[in-house]
Coordinates of C-alpha atoms in Angstrom, one line a residue:
X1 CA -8.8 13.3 42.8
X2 CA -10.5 9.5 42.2
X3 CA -13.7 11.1 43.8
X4 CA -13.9 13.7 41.3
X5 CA -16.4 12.1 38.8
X6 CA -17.8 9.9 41.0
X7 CA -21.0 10.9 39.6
X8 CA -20.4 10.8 35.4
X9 CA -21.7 7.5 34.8
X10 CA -25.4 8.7 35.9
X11 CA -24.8 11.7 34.5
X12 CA -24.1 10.3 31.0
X13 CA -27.2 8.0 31.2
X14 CA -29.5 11.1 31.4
X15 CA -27.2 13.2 29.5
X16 CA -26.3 11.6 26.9
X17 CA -27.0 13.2 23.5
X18 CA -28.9 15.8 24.7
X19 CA -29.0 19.3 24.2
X20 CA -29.8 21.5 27.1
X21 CA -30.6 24.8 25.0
X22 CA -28.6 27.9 26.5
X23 CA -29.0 30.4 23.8
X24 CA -27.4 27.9 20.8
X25 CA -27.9 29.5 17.7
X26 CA -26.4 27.0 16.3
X27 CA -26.8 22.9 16.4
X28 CA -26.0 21.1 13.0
X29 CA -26.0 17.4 12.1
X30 CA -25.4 15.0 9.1
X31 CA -28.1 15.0 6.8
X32 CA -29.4 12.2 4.6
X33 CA -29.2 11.8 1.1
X34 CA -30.0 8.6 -1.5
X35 CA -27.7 6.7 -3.3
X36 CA -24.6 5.8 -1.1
X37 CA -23.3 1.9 -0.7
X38 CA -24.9 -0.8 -1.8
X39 CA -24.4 -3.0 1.6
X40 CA -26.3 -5.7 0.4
X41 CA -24.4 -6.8 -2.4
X42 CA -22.6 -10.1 -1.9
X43 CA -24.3 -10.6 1.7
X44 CA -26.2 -13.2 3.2
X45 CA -30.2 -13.6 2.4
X46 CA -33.4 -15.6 4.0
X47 CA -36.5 -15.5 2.8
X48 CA -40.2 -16.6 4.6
X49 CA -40.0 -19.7 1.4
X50 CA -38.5 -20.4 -1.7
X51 CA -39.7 -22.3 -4.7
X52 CA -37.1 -24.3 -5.6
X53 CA -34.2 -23.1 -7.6
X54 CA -35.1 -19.2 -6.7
X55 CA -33.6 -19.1 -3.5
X56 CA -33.2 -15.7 -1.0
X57 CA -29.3 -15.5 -2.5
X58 CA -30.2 -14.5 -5.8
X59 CA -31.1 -11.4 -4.3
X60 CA -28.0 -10.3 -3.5
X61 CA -25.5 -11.2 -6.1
X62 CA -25.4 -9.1 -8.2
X63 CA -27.4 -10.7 -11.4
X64 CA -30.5 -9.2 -12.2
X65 CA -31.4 -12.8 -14.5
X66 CA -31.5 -14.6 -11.2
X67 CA -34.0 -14.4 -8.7
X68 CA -36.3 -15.1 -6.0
X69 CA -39.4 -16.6 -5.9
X70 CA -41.9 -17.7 -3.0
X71 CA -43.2 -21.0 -2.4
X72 CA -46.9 -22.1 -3.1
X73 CA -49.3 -19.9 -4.4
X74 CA -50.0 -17.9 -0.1
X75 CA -48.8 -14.0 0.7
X76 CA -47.6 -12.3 2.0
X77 CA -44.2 -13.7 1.6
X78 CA -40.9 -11.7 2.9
X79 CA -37.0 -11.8 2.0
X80 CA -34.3 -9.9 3.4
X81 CA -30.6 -9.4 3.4
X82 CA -27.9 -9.2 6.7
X83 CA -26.0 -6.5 6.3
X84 CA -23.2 -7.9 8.8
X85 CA -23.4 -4.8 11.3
X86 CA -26.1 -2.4 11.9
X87 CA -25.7 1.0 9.2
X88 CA -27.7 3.9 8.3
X89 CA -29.8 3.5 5.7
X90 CA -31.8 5.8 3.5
X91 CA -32.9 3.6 -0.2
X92 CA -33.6 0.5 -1.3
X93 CA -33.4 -0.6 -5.2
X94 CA -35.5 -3.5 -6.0
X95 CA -35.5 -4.9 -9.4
X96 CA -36.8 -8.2 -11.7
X97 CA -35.5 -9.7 -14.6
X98 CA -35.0 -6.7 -17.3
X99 CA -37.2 -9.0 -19.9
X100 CA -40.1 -9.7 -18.1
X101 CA -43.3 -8.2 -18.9
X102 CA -44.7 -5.4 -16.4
X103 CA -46.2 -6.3 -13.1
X104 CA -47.5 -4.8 -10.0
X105 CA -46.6 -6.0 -6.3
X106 CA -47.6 -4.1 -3.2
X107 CA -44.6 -4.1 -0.4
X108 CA -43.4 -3.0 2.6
X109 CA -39.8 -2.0 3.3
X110 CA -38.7 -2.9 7.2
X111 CA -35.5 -3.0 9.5
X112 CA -33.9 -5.0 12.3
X113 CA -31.1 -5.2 14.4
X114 CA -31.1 -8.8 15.7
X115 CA -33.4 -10.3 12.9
X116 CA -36.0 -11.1 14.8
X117 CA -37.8 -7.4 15.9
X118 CA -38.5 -5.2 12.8
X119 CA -39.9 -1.7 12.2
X120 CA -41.1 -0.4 9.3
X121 CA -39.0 2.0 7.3
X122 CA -41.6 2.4 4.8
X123 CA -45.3 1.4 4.9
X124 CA -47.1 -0.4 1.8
X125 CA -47.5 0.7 -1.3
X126 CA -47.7 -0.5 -4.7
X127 CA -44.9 -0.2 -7.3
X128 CA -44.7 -1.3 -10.7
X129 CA -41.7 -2.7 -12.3
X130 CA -42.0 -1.8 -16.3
X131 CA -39.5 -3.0 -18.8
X132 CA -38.9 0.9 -20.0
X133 CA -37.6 1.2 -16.3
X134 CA -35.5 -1.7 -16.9
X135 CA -38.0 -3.6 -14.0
X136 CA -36.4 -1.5 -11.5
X137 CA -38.0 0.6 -8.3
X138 CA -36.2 2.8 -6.2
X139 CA -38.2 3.1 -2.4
X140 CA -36.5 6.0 -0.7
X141 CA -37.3 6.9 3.6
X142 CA -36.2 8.4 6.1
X143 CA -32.6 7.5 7.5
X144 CA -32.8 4.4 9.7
X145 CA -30.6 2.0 11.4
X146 CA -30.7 -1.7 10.9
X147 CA -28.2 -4.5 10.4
X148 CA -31.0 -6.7 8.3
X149 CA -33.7 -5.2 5.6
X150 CA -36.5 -7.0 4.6
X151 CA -38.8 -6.7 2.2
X152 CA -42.6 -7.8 2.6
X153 CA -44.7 -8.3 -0.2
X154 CA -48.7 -8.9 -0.1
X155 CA -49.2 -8.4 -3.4
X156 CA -48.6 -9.6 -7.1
X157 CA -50.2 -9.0 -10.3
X158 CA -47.9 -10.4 -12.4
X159 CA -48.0 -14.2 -10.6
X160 CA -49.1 -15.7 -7.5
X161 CA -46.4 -15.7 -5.7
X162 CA -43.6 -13.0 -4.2
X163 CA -40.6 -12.2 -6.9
X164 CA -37.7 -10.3 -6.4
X165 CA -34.6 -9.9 -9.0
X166 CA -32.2 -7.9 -6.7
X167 CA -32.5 -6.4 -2.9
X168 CA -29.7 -3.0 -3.3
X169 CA -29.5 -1.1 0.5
X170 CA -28.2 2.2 0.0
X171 CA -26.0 3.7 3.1
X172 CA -27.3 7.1 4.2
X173 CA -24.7 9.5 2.7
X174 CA -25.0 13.6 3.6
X175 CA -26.7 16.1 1.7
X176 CA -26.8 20.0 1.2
X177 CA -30.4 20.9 1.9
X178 CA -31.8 22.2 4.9
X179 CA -34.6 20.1 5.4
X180 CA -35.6 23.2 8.2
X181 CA -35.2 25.9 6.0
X182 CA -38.2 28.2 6.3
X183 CA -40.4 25.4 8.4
X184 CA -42.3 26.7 11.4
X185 CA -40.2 26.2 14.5
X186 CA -41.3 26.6 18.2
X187 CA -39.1 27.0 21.5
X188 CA -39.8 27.0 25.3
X189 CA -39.1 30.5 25.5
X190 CA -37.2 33.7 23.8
X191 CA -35.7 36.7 24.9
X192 CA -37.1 40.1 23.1
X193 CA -36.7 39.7 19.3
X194 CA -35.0 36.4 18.7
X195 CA -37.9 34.3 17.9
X196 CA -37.6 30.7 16.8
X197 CA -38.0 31.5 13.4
X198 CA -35.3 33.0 13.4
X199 CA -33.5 29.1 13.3
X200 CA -34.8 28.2 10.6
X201 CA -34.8 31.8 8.3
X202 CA -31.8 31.3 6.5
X203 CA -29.9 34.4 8.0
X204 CA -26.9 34.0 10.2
X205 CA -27.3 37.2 11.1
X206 CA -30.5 36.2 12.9
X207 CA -30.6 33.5 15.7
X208 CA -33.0 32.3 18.6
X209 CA -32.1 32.6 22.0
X210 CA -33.8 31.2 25.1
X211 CA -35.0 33.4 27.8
X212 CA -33.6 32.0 30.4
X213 CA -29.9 30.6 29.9
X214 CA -28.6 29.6 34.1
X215 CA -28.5 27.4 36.0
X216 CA -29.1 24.1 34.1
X217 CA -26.9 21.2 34.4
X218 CA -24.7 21.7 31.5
X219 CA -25.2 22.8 27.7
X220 CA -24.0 19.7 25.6
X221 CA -23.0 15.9 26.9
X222 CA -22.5 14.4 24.3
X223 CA -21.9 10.3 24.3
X224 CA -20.9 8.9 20.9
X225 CA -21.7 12.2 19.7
X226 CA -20.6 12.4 15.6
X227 CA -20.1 15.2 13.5
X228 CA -22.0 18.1 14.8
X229 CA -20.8 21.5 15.6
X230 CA -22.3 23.7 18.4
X231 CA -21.7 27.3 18.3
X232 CA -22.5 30.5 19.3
X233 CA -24.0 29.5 22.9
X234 CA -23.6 31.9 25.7
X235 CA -23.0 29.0 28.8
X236 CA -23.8 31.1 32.2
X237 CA -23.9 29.1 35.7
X238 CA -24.1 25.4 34.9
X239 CA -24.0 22.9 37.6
X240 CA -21.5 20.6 36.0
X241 CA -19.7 21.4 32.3
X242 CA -20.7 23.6 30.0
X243 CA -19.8 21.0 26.8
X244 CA -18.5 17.6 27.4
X245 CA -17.4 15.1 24.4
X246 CA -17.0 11.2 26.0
X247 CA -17.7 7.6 24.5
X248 CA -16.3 7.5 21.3
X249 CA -17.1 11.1 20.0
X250 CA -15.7 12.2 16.7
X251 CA -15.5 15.0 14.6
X252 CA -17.4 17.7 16.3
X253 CA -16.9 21.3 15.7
X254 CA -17.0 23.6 19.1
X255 CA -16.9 27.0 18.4
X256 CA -17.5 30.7 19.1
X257 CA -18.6 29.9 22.5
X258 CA -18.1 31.5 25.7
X259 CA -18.8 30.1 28.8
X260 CA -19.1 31.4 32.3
X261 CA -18.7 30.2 36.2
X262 CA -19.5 26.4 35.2
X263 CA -19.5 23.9 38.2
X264 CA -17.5 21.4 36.6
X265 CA -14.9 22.1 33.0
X266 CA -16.2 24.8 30.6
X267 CA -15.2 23.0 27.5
X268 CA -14.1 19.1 28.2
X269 CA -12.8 15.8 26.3
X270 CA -13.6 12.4 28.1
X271 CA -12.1 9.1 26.4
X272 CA -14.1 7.1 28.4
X273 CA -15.8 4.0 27.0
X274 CA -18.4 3.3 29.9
X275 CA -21.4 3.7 27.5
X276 CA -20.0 2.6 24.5
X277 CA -18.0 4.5 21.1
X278 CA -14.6 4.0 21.1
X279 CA -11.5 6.8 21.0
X280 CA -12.3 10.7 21.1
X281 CA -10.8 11.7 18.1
X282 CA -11.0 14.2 15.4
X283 CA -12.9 16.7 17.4
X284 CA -11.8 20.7 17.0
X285 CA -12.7 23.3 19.9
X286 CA -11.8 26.7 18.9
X287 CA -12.3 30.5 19.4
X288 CA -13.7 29.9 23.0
X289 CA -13.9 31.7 26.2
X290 CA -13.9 30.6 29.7
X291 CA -14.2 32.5 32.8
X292 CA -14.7 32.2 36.2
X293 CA -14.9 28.5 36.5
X294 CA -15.7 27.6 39.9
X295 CA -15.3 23.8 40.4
X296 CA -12.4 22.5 37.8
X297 CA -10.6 23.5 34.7
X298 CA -11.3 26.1 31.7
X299 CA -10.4 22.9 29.0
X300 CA -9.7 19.5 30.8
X301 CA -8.6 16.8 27.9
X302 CA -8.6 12.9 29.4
X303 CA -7.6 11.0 26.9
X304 CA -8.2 10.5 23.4
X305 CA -6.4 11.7 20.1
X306 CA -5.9 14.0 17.2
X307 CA -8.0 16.5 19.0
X308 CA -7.5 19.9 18.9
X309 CA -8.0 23.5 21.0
X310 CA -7.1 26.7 19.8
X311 CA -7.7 30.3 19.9
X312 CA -9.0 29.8 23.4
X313 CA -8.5 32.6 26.2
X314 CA -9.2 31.5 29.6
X315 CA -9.5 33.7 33.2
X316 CA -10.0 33.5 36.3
X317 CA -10.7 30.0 37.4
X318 CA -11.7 29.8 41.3
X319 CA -10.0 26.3 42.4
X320 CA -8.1 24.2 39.5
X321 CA -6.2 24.5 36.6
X322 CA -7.2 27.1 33.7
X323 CA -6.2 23.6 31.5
X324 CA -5.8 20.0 32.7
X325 CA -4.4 17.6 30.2
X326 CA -4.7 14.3 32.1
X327 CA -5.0 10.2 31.7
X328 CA -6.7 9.8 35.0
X329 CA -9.9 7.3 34.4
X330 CA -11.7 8.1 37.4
X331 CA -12.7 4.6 38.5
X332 CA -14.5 4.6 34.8
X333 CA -13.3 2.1 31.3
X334 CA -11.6 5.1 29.5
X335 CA -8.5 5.0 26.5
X336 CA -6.1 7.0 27.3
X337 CA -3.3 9.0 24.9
X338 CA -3.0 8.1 21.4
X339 CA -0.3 8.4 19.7
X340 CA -1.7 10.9 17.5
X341 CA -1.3 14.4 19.0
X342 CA -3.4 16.1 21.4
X343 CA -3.1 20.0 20.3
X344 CA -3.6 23.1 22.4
X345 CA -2.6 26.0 20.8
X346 CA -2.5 29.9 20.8
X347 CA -4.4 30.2 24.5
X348 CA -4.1 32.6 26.9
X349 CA -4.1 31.4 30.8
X350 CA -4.8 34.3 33.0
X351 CA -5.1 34.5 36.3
X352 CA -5.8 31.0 36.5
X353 CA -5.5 28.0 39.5
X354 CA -6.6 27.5 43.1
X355 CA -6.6 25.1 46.0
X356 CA -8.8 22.1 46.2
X357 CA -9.0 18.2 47.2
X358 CA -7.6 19.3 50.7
X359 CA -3.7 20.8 50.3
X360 CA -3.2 20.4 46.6
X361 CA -2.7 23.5 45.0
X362 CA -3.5 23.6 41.0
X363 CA -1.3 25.3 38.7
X364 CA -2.7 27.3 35.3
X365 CA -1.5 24.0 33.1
X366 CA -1.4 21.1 35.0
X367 CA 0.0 17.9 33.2
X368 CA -0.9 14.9 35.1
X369 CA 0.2 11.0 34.1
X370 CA -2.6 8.5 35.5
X371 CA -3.7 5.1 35.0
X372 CA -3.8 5.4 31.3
X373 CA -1.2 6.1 28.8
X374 CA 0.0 9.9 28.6
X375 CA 1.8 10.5 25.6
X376 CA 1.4 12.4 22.2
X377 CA 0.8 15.9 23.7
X378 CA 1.8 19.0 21.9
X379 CA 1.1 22.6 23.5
X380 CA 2.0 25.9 21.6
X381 CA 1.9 29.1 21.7
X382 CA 0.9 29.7 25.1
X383 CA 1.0 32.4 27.4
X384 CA 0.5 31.7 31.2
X385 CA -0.2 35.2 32.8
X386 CA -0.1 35.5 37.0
X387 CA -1.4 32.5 37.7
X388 CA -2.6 31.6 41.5
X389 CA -0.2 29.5 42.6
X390 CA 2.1 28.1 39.6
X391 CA 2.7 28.4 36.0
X392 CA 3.0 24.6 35.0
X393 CA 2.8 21.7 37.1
X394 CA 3.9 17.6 36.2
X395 CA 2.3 15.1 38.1
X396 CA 2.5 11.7 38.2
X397 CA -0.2 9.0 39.8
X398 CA 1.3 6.4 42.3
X399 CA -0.3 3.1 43.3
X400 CA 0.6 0.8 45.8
X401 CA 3.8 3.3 46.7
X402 CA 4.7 2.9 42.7
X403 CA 4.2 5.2 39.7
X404 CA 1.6 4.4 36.8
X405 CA 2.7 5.8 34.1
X406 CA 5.3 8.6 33.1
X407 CA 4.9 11.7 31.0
X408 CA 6.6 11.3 27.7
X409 CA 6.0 12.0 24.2
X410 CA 5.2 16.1 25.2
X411 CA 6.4 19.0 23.9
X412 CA 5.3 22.5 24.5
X413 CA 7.0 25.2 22.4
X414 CA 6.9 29.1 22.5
X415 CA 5.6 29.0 26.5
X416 CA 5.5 32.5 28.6
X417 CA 5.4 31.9 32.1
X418 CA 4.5 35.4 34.1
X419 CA 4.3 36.6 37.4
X420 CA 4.0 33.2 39.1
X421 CA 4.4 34.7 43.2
X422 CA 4.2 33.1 46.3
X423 CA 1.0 33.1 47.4
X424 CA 1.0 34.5 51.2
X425 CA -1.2 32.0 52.1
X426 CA -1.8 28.5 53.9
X427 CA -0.4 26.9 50.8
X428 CA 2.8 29.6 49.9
X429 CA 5.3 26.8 50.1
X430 CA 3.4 24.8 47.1
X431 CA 3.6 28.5 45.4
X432 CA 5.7 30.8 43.0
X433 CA 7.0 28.1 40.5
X434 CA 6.6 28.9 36.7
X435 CA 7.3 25.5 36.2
X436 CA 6.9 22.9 39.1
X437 CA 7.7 19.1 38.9
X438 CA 5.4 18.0 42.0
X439 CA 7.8 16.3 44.2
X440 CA 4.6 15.0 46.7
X441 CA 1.1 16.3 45.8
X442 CA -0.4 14.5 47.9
X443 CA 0.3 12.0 51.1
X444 CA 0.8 8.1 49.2
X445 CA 1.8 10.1 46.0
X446 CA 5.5 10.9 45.1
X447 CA 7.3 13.1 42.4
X448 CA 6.4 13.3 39.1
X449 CA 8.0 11.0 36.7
X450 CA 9.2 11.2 33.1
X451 CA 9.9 14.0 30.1
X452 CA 8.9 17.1 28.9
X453 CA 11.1 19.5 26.2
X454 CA 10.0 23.1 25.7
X455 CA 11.1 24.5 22.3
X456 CA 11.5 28.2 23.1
X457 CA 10.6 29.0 27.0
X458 CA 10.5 32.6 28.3
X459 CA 9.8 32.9 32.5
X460 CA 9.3 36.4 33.5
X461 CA 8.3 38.1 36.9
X462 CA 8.4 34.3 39.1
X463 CA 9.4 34.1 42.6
X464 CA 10.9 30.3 41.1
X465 CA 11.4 29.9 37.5
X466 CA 11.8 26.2 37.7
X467 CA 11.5 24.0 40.7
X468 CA 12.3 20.4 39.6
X469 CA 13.8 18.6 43.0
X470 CA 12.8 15.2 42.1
X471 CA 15.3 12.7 40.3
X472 CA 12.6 10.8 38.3
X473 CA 11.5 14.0 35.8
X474 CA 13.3 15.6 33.1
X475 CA 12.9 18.9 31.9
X476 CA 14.6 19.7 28.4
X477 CA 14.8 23.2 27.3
X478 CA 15.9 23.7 24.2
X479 CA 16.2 27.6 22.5
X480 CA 13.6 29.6 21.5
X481 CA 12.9 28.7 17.7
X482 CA 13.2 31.3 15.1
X483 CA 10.3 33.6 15.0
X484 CA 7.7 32.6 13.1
X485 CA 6.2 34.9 10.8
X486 CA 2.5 34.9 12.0
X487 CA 0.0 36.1 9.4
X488 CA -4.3 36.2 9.7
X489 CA -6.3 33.3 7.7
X490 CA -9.8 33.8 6.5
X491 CA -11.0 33.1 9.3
X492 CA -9.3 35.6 11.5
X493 CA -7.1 33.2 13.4
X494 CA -3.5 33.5 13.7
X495 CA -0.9 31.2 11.5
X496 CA 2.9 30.2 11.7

């Protein structure tokens, strides 16, 4: 198993962020919108010079009587405020003492994100600051990123010299308008009628698709990947995952999708921290498909918190679990559990688990305690349906002959395990267990270690409902809770 992802880190650094386009009718994003935080107000400020008392600091605090002035009579002259940490910016306000008569200057508006390499967010122009404006100029541009802002001015007509009342920066916020709507889109290719236009018309209804949707490495790796939602994709015969969330992703939508003999997970949560971003968290995967996997799980989830999977039906993988919940960090900086829950709910595991890695044989859900923390996990509402070899399967790393970390903190509730049969194969002693604490997976492993309770549990049709020899796992069953009255939302998805 440490050889799994040998190859991820390289991966990410192609992958990261980008959209391999397999029939998506659907990729949105933040938008940006003017007026959000001033995130210049009380902060630091430098200026090219200063005549005298009109230091750089008057621009930021919050007086529009005080100001800045530049030394000598020579521009262009600059000032600029740290913003303490690199932001999104969309606005600058830039005012001058609401009394003083009118005045031209001609300036530039630029970014940074050490203070000493700057871009232009918007090129030179002249504004005028009029007392019926209250001497104030808005400069709006497209959303950048910088930590300081500057702004450059060449010219004055109002003295010889660069003045400025107040410097406001004004944090990208989101906005309702399509900024696409109706403009002329192109594509690489398109099957029969769905044209590229068909993007960008308004109708959800309408969509592009590509023409040729196999055999690319995987739809979606997303690295620090925030707030978008993919949807409506049609993933067929990727070499490695079909979508893949890692390095601090948060609050992505994956849904309607249905994906198709992937060579790595269909749909996949990776807390590692290898190329920066922080926890996985907040992200939703829901009303998806997987089938016929053919190198690892239908969902895998390593690591991370308040994440959620739901609605998902799953078939038919060729060699691993239909779901792997695990803390492994495959030899790459990852976080592991929080203590916020990991969901999986209402999912159906059919036919699901294989052999692989030499003798191990994978189960349909396969819980397995690694080098990082494994904790805070919450399945529901799960039916496990003939799987390969066995229903669910603990595991537990070892290291130096001792165990890493335990499962606890899990609870699965209203779990059908069916038809779990010995196998008749090479591996039909490792087979036939609806639920199976792994007593040795693997030679310098040992049994699985620590607690799991199932609130409600119904095994049906197994050669061995439970096999738990090991004296290191618990298994708590309580009863079945009451039934829950189960009604349709909105959006057609089952409640409790």
């Amino acid at each position: 198993m440490r050889a799994r992802r040998r190859g991820r880190r390289a991966m990410a650094a192609v992958l990261t962020t980008t959209l391999l386009m397999l029939g998506v009718s659907s990729l949105t994003a933040d938008a940006s919108a003017a007026g959000g935080a001033d995130l210049a107000a009380g902060r630091p400020a430098t200026a090219s010079s200063a005549h005298a008392e009109y230091a750089a600091r008057n621009i930021t605090d919050g007086d529009q009587g005080t100001y800045w002035q530049s030394a000598g009579g020579g521009l262009p002259q600059w000032v600029q405020a740290d913003l303490g940490s690199t932001a999104r910016v969309d606005e600058v306000v830039l005012k001058l003492p609401a009394s003083w008569e009118s005045r031209s200057q001609t300036l530039s508006v630029q970014g940074s994100a050490d203070g000493t390499a700057f871009s232009t967010l918007k090129a030179s122009a002249a504004y005028t600051f009029a007392p019926g404006s209250a001497n104030t100029v808005t400069v709006a541009f497209p959303a950048g990123q910088a930590r300081f802002v500057r702004v450059e001015i060449t010219a004055n007509t109002g003295w010889q010299a660069a003045q400025l009342s107040e410097l406001q920066v004004h944090a990208a916020g989101e906005s309702s308008t399509d900024l696409a709507h109706g403009r002329p889109f192109t594509a690489s290719s398109h099957t029969e009628t769905h044209v590229p236009a068909d993007a960008a018309d308004g109708d959800k209804a309408s969509h592009w698709e590509s023409r040729n949707n196999e055999h690319m490495v995987c739809l979606y790796w997303g690295a620090d990947t925030d707030r978008i939602t993919l949807s409506n994709a049609r993933i067929r015969d990727t070499f490695a995952d079909g979508v893949n969330m890692t390095n601090g992703s948060t609050d992505n939508h994956v849904v309607n999708n249905e994906s198709r003999s992937t060579g790595d997970d269909s749909f996949a949560l990776f807390s590692a921290i290898d190329a920066g971003g922080a926890d996985v968290k907040d992200n939703l995967y829901e009303n998806l498909t997987s089938l016929l996997t053919w190198r690892a799980a239908g969902i895998a989830v390593y690591g991370g918190h308040d994440n959620t999977f739901r609605n998902i039906h799953i078939a038919d993988t060729l060699v691993y679990s239909g779901i792997t919940i695990s803390s492994l960090d495959f030899g790459y900086p990852m976080n592991g559990f929080g203590t916020a829950p990991t969901t999986v709910q209402n999912v159906s595991v059919v036919r699901s688990g294989g052999h692989f890695w030499g003798a191990q044989t994978f189960p349909g859900i396969w819980l397995f305690s690694a080098s990082k923390v494994f904790q805070g996990i919450r399945i529901d509402d799960v039916d496990i349906v003939d799987p390969t070899y066995s229903g669910i399967m603990f595991q537990t790393q070892y290291v130096d002959g001792r165990p890493v970390n335990p499962i606890k903190d899990t609870v699965l509730t209203d779990i059908s395990v069916t038809g779990a049969r010995r196998s008749g194969d090479a591996f039909d002693a490792r087979s036939g267990f609806g639920l199976w604490a792994n007593e040795l997976p693997e030679p310098g492993q040992g049994p699985a270690v620590g607690e799991v309770t199932f609130n409600g549990l119904r095994l049906n049709g197994n050669a061995v409902d439970i096999r738990n020899t090991t004296s290191t796992f618990k298994i708590n069953i309580n009863p079945r809770p009451t039934a829950r009255k189960r009604a349709i939302d909105p959006d057609g998805n089952r409640t409790s």
